[in-house]
Coordinates of C-alpha atoms and ligand atoms in Angstrom, one line a residue:
X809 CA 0.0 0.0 0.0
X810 CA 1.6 3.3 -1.0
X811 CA 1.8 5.4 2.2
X812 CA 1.9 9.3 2.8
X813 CA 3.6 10.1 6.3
X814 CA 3.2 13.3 7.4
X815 CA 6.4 14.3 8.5
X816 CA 10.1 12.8 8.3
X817 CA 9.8 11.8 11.9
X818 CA 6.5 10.2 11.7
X819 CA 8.5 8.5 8.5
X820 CA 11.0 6.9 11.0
X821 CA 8.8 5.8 13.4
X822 CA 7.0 3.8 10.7
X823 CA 10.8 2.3 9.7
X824 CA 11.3 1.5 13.3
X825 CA 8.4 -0.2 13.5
X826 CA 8.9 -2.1 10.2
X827 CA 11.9 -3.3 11.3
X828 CA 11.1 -4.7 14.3
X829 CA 7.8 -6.2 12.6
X830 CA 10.7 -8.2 10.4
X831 CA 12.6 -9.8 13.4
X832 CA 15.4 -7.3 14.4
X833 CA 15.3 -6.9 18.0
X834 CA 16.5 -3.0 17.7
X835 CA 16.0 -0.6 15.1
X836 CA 16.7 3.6 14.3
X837 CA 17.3 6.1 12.3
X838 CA 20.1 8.5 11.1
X839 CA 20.7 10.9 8.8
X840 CA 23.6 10.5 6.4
X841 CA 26.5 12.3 6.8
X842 CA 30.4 12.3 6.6
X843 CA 32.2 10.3 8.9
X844 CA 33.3 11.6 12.2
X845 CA 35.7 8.7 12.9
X846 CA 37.0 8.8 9.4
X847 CA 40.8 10.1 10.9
X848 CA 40.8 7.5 13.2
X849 CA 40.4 5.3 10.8
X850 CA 42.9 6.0 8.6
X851 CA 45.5 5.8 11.0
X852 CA 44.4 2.5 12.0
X853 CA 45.1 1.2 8.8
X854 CA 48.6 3.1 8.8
X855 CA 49.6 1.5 11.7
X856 CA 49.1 -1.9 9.9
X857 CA 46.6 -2.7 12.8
X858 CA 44.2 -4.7 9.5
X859 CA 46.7 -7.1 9.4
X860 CA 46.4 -8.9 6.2
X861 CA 42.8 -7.8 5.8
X862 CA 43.5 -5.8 2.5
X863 CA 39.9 -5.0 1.3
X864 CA 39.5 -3.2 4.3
X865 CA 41.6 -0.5 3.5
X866 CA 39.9 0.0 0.1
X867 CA 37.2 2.6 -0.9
X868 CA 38.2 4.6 2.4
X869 CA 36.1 7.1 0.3
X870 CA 33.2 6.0 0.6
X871 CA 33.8 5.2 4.6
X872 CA 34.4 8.9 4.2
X873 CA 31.0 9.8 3.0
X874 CA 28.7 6.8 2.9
X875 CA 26.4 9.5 0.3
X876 CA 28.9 8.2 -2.6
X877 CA 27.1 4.9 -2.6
X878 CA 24.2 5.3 -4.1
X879 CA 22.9 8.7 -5.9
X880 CA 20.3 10.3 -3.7
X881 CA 21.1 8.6 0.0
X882 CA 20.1 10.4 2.7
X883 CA 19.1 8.2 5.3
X884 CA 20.2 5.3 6.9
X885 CA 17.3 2.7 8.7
X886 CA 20.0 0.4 11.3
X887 CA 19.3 -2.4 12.8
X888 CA 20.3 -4.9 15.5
X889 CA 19.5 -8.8 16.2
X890 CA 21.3 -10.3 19.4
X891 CA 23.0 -13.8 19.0
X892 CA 23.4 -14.4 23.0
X893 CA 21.6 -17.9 23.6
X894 CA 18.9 -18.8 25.3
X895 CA 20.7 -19.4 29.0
X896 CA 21.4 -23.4 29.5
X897 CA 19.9 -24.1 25.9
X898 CA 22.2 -23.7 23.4
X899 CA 25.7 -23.2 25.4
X900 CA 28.1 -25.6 24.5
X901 CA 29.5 -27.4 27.6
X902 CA 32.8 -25.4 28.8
X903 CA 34.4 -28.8 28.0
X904 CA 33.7 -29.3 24.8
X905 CA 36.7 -28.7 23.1
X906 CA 34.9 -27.6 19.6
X907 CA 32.2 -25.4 20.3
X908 CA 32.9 -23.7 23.6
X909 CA 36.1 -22.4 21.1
X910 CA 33.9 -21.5 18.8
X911 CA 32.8 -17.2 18.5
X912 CA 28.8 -17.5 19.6
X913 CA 27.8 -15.7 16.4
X914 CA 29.1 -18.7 14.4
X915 CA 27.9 -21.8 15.5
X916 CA 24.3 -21.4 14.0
X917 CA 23.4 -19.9 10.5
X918 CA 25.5 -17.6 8.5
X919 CA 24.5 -14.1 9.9
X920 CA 25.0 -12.3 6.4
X921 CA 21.7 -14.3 5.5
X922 CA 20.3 -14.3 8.7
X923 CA 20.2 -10.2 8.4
X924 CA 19.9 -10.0 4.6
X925 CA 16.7 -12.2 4.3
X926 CA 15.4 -9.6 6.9
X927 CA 17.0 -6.9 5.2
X928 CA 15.3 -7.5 1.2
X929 CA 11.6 -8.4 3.3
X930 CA 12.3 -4.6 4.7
X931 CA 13.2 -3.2 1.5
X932 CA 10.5 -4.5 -0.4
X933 CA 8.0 -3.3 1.7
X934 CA 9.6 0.3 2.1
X935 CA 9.7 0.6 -2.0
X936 CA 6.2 -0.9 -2.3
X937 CA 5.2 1.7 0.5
X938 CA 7.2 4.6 -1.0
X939 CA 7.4 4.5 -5.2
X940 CA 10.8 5.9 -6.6
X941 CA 12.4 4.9 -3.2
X942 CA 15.4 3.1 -3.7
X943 CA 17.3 1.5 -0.8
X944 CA 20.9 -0.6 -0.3
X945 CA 21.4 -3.1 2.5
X946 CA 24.8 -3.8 4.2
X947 CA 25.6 -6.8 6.5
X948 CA 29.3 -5.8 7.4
X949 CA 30.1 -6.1 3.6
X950 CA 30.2 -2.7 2.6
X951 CA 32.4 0.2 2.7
X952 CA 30.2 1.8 5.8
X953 CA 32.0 2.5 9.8
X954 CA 28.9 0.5 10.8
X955 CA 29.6 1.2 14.5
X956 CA 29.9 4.6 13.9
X957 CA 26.3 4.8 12.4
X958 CA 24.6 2.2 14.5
X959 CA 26.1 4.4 17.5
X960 CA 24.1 7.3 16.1
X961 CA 21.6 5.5 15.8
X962 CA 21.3 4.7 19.3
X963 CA 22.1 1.1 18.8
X964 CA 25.3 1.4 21.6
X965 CA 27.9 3.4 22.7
X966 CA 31.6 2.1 20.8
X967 CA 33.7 0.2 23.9
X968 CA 37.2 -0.4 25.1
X969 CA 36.9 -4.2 23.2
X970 CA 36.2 -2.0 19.7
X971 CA 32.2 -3.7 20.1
X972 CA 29.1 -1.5 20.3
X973 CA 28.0 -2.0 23.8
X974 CA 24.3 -1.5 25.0
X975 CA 23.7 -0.6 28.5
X976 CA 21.2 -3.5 28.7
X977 CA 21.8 -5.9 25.6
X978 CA 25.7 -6.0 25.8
X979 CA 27.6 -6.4 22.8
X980 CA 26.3 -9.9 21.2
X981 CA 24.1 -8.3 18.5
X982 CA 24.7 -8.2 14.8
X983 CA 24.5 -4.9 12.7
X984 CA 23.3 -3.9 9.6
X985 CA 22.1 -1.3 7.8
X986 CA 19.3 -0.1 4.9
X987 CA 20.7 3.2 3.7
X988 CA 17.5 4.9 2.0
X989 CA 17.0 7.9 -0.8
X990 CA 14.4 8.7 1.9
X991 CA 14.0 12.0 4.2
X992 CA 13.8 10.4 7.8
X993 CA 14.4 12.4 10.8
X994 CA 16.8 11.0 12.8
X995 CA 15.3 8.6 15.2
X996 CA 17.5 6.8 18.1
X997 CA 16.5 3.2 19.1
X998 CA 16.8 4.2 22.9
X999 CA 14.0 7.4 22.2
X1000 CA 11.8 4.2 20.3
X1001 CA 12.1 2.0 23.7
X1002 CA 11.3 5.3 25.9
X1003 CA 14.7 4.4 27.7
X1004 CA 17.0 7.7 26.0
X1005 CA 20.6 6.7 26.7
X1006 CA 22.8 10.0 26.7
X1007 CA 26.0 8.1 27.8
X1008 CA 28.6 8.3 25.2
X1009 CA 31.0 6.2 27.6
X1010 CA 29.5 3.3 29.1
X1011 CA 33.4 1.5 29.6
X1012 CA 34.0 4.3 32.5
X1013 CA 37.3 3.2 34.6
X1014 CA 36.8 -0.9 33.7
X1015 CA 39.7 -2.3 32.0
X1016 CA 38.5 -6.4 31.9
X1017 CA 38.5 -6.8 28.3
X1018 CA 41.9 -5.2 28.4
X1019 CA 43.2 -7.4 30.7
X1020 CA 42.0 -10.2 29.7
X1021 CA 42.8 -11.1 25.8
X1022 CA 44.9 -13.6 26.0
X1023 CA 47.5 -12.0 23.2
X1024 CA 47.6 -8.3 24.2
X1025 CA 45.8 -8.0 20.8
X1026 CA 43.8 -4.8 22.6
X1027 CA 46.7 -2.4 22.6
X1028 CA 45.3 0.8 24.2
X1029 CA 41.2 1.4 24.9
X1030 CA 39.2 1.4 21.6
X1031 CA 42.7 0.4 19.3
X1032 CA 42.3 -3.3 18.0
X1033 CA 45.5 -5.1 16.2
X1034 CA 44.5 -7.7 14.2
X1035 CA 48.1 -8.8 13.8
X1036 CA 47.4 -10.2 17.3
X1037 CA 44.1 -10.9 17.4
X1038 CA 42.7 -14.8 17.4
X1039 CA 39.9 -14.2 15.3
X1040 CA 41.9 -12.4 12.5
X1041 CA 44.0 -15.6 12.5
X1042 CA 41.2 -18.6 13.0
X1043 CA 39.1 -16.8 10.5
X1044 CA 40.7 -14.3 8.3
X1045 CA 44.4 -15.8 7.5
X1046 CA 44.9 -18.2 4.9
X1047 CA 47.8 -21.1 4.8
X1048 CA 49.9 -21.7 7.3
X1049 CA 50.0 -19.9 10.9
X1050 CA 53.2 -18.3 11.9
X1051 CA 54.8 -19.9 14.8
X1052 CA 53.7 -17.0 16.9
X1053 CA 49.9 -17.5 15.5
X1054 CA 50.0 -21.0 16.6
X1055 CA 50.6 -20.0 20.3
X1056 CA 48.6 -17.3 20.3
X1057 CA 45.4 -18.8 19.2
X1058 CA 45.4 -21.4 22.1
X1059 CA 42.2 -23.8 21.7
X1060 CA 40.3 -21.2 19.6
X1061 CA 39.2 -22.6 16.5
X1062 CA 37.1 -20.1 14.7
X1063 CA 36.7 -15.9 16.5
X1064 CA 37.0 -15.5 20.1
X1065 CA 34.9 -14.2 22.4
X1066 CA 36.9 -13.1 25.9
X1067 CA 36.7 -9.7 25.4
X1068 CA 32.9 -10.3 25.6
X1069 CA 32.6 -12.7 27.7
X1070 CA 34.3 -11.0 30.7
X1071 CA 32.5 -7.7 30.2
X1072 CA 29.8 -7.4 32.9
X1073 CA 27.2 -5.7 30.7
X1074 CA 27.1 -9.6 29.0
X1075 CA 26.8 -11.3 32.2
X1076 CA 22.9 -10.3 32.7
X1077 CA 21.7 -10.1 28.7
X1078 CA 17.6 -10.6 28.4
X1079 CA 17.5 -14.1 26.1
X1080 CA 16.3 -13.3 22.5
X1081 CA 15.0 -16.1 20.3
X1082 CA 15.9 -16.3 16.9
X1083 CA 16.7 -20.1 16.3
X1084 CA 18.0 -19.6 13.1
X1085 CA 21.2 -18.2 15.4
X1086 CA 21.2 -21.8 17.1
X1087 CA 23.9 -24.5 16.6
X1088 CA 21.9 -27.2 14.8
X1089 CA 22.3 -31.2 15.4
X1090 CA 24.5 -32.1 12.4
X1091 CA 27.1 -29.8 13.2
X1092 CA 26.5 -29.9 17.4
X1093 CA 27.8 -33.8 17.0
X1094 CA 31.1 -32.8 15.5
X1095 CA 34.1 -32.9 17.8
X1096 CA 37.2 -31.6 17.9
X1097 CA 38.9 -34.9 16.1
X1098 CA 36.2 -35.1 14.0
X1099 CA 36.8 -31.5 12.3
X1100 CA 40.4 -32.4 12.3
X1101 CA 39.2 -35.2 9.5
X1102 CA 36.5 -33.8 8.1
X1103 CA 36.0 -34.8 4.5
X1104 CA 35.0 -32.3 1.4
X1105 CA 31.4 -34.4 1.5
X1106 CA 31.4 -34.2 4.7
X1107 CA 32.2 -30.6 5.6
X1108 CA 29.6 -29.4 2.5
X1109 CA 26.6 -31.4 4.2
X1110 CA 27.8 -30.3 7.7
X1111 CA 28.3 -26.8 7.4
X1112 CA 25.7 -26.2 4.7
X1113 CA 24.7 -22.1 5.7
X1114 CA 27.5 -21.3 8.6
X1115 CA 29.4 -18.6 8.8
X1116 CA 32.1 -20.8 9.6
X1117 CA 32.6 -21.5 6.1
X1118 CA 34.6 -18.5 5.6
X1119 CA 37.8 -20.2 6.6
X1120 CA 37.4 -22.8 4.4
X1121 CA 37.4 -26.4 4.9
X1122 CA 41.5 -26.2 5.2
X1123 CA 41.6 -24.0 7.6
X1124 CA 39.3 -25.5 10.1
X1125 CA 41.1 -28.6 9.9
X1126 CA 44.7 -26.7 10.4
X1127 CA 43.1 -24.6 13.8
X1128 CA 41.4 -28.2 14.8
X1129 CA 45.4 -29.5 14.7
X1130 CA 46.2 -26.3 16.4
X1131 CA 43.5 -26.3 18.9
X1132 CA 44.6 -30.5 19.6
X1133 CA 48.4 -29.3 20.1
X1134 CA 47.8 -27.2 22.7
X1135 CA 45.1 -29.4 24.8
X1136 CA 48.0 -32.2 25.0
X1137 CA 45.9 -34.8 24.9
X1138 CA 47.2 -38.3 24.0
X1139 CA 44.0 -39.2 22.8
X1140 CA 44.4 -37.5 19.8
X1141 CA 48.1 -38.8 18.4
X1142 CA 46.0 -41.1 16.2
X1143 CA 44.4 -38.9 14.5
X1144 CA 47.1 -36.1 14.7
X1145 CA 49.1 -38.7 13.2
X1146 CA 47.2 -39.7 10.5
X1147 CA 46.8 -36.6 9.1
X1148 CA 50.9 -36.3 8.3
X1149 CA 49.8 -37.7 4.9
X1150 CA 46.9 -35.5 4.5
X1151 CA 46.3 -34.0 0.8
X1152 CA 46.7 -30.9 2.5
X1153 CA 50.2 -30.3 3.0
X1154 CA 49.0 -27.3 5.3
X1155 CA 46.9 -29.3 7.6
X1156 CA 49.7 -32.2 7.7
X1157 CA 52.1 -29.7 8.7
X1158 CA 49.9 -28.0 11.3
X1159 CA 49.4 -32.1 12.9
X1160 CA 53.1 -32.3 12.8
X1161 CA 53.5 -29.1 15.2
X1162 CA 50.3 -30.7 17.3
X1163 CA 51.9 -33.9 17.5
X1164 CA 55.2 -32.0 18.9
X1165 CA 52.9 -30.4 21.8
X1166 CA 51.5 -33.2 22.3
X1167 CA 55.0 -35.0 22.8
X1168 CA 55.5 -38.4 24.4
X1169 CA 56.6 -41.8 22.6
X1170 CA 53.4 -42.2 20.4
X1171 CA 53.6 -38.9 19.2
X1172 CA 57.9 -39.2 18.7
X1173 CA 57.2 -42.6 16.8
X1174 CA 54.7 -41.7 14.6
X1175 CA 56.8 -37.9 13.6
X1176 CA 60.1 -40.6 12.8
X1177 CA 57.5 -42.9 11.0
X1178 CA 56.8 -40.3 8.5
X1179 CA 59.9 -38.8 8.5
X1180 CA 61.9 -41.6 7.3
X1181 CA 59.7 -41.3 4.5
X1182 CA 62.2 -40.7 1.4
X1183 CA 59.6 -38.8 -0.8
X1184 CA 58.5 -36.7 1.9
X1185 CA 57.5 -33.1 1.1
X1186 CA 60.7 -30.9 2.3
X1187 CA 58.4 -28.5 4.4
X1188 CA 57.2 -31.2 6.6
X1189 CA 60.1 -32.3 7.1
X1190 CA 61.3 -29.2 8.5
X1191 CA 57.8 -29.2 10.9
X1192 CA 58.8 -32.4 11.7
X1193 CA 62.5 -32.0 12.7
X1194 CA 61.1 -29.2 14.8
X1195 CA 58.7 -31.4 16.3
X1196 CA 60.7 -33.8 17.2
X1197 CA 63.2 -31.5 18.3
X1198 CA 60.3 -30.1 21.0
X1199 CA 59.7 -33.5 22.1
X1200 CA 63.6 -34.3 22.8
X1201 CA 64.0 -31.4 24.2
X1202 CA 61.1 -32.2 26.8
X1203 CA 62.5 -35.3 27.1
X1204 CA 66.0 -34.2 27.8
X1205 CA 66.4 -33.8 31.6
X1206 CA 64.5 -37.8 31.3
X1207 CA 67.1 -38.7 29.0
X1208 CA 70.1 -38.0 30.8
Ligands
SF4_1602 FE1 41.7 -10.4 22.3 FE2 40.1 -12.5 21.6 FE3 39.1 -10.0 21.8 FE4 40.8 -10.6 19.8 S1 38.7 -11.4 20.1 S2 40.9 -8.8 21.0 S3 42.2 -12.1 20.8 S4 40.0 -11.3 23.5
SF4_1603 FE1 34.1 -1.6 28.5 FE2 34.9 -3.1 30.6 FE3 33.2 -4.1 28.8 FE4 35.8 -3.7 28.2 S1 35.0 -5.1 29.7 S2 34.0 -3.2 26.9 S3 36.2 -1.8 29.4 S4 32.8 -2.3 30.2

């Protein structure tokens, strides 16, 4: 139905209440403009602090002035949908050695789709509403400072951990954004709840996130590196891990959620349902060992729709290794062992390491087993060498 609204506010009260008629838990509205956080920006990716993450750094002009997108933008609608569980449903055991070590917003359906689906039911009903409206949708894909916008747009103040943090709702919600040829007034999602936020700051003197990720990665309030970050390496890095990745990624094998999880606006978050967000069956009944051997069939049946997909079936297998090495656990030198044939030389390289954590005779024999190997690959030989240089050296005091 085509509609008539009065007024640019009564316009964004209507998109507000659109989008939270399509599933998104938050919604509001801001007017386009040039970045304020633009600077900021830039000398983040100076400082090299986007690691490898090249396509980050491109179209900074449009990051400048999200306008450029699109002829005619001049509004944004943003939206939020939280990913924190239902309590004692969906939380993986703290032993389970896969999915407690897995980021929360990936063990269920790829978000992108989760949001988009969402995204083109809003858009079709705002052009069907408004003819000759055109709108865009982003899901952390485009060149938009989504934080920046969604902060306007009263969705969270930006925290110490680099997340938008709600006063109430935390930080585990998922952003995204319909930037519209419309003329809405600017509309916060605090104002739409009747509960107007004016804190800019809600970190105040708490340094927990800080203190607690694991590889410094949070250099200074507000300043993430990526080079040190886990989830730049379980997720974003291709091939093989530098030595220095492998210790610093610990058990993780896809994100990393500390600097969440010890923030004490996440300790009290109200539940919100969207099931879609849940870790289904097939993939709940994978373990550790199991991803370590995943098969191409197996992985595309598995992991059909998860975000989890983005690192590729190699490199799930390679942080499974990883994530093996560093729990030591004996039980796994079969498997770890193996994989030193695997068809991916990267994931047979990354079991040779695991198998040098590890240590012990199993681990030793099986390393020399493959190493005797005269058509071995040269660059597992080298892992190997070192591996079995790690285990002798454990060893040594035993030795002599
Ligand atoms: Fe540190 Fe993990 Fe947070 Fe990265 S995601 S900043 S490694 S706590
Ligand atoms: Fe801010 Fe503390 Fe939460 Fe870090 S842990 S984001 S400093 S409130």
């Amino acid at each position: 139905m085509v509609e008539t609204p009065a007024t640019p506010a009564e316009l964004s009260r209507r998109l507000v209440a659109w989008a939270l008629d399509e599933g998104f838990d938050r919604a509001g509205v801001v007017r386009l403009e040039p970045s304020r956080q633009i600077d900021a920006f830039e000398r983040w990716l100076e400082r090299g602090d986007h690691a490898g993450m090249e396509w980050i750094a491109r179209r900074t002009e449009l990051r400048r002035d999200p306008r450029g997108l699109w002829p005619g933008l001049r509004s944004a609608l943003c939206v939020a949908l939280q990913y924190h569980p239902l309590v004692g449903e969906d939380e993986p055991a703290a032993d389970d050695a896969l999915w407690s070590r897995v980021a929360r917003y990936a063990r269920g359906r790829d978000y992108h789709e989760v949001m988009t689906k969402r995204l083109r039911r809003l858009e079709q009903r705002i052009v069907a509403a408004f003819p000759g409206a055109a709108a865009r949708w982003y899901v952390d894909t485009g060149p938009i400072l989504e934080r920046e916008m969604a902060a306007r747009a009263g969705l969270g103040v930006q925290a110490k951990n680099t997340h938008l943090l709600h006063r109430v709702h935390g930080s585990y919600f998922l952003l995204g954004e319909l930037l519209l040829t419309l003329d809405a007034a600017p509309l916060r999602a605090d104002e739409v709840e009747g509960a107007a936020d004016p804190a800019t700051d809600l970190c105040g003197r708490c340094t927990r996130c800080l203190d607690h990720c694991p590889t410094d990665a949070l250099r200074a309030p507000y300043r993430l590196d990526a080079n040190r970050c886990i989830s730049y390496w379980t997720i974003e890095h291709r091939g093989d891990l530098p030595e220095a990745a492998r210790e610093m990624v610990g058990e993780w094998v896809f994100g990393c959620d500390i600097c969440q999880e010890v923030c004490p606006y996440n300790v009290k978050v109200p539940a919100a349902d969207h099931p879609e967000l849940r870790l289904p069956p097939e993939r709940r009944a994978l373990d550790l060992v199991g991803l370590l051997r995943l098969g191409r069939d197996e992985y595309v049946e598995r992991f059909r729709k998860s975000p989890m997909k983005r690192a590729k079936l190699e490199g799930l297998r390679r942080n499974a290794a990883v994530a093996l090495g560093h729990r030591g656990d004996t039980a796994a030198v079969g498997a770890l062992a193996a994989t030193l044939d695997d068809a991916s030389a990267v994931v047979a390289r990354h079991a040779a390491w695991a198998l040098g954590e590890v240590g012990g005779a199993e681990a030793r024999s099986a390393l020399s087993a493959r190493r005797a190997d005269p058509m071995l690959e040269p660059s597992l030989g080298v892992e190997i060498d070192r591996a079995l240089a790690r285990i002798d050296a454990a060893n040594w005091p035993a030795a002599y």
